[in-house]
């Protein structure tokens, strides 16, 4: 067990970020560096649903936050899963290790046992591949991990007793692997099934191939079988046409969101619809000039950013907002829940004069998304993951955020990488 230096609170002043400016252009997506296939970014899209002036004539004030380092010295942290006792399970991508962080004590303890040994032996770190997503099954209590092996990506499960991981069972394998676009997101939905975000592994056409597990969001039982209610009963595919999905989450109404790395122009926040085609490789963001447009047979994103401003990996949903951890953008994007659903239905000002909180109106109507806000811009460097301090809670409970400056693309600072607690107000 490693004890970390006393935690240092820092008060941060936050700025409202510029999103979807006409003519804005970004460099190559953070998840793959320069892309040999460049696309024109000379496009002036209409603001998407949930962002832009139509949705936020009176945008909510960007909150101030304080940042407290919980632990530091983490080597390329990736996955983040809260445990019932208040500790946090974190995966270290390149070292192929799991650690348990006790936020109250400020300590980091290595996970040991046969499962930890198997992960170290089976995982083959390669670029963006390695030991990636982690999730805890709220039903059985087992831990699920997404690891890159020599031949494929696989989802494995094992029982975690304190900091000892038992033997592993393969839940799902045969997911195409690559040093770029490797996916890795894991999350349990409110329906109790496991959702898996995969990358296209450098083959964009595979994301449109329903027989391939690449470029998809998969929905399976804890044994790896296609979950009941999937669009194709014999397939684990929930949605397709994705480039690289790493963040997954749900609001109180059951509405599902996913973060998506773009190629050279637009990163995306998507609302996930079963069986939906999210357009890749033909559509990026709302669509580029002279190319197919989102919504023309595909599902359009609910928000998008230039790749230089986001490159979103982890995603969290609170009662107040959707959060995306930005790597290349070095900021935490907050997309608040906006005004009433009835105002949106009537085509009025979705935010209204006093933007409301919570994803659901008192009458049960689902609220639209408001104007995105940029938090922590440049304060902590690259951000990999984010999770609510209280699962199912609101902003008042705070957020856990993982930095990612040691991943080979950042500029490590003294003590990087670290887990911090972000407190609002």
Short mmCIF file of C-alpha atoms in Angstrom, two decimals, residues 72 128 134 170 186 236 246 312 315 330 363:
data_model
loop_
_atom_site.label_atom_id
_atom_site.label_comp_id
_atom_site.label_asym_id
_atom_site.label_seq_id
_atom_site.Cartn_x
_atom_site.Cartn_y
_atom_site.Cartn_z
CA UNK A 72 -0.79 10.81 -7.42
CA UNK A 128 -3.95 2.82 -27.15
CA UNK A 134 -13.30 -1.59 -15.67
CA UNK A 170 -13.77 -14.86 -20.50
CA UNK A 186 -17.40 -0.79 -20.07
CA UNK A 236 -24.47 -8.63 -29.18
CA UNK A 246 -14.86 4.85 -24.70
CA UNK A 312 -13.41 12.80 -25.22
CA UNK A 315 -18.09 10.05 -19.58
CA UNK A 330 -7.32 19.26 -21.71
CA UNK A 363 -44.20 15.24 -14.84
#
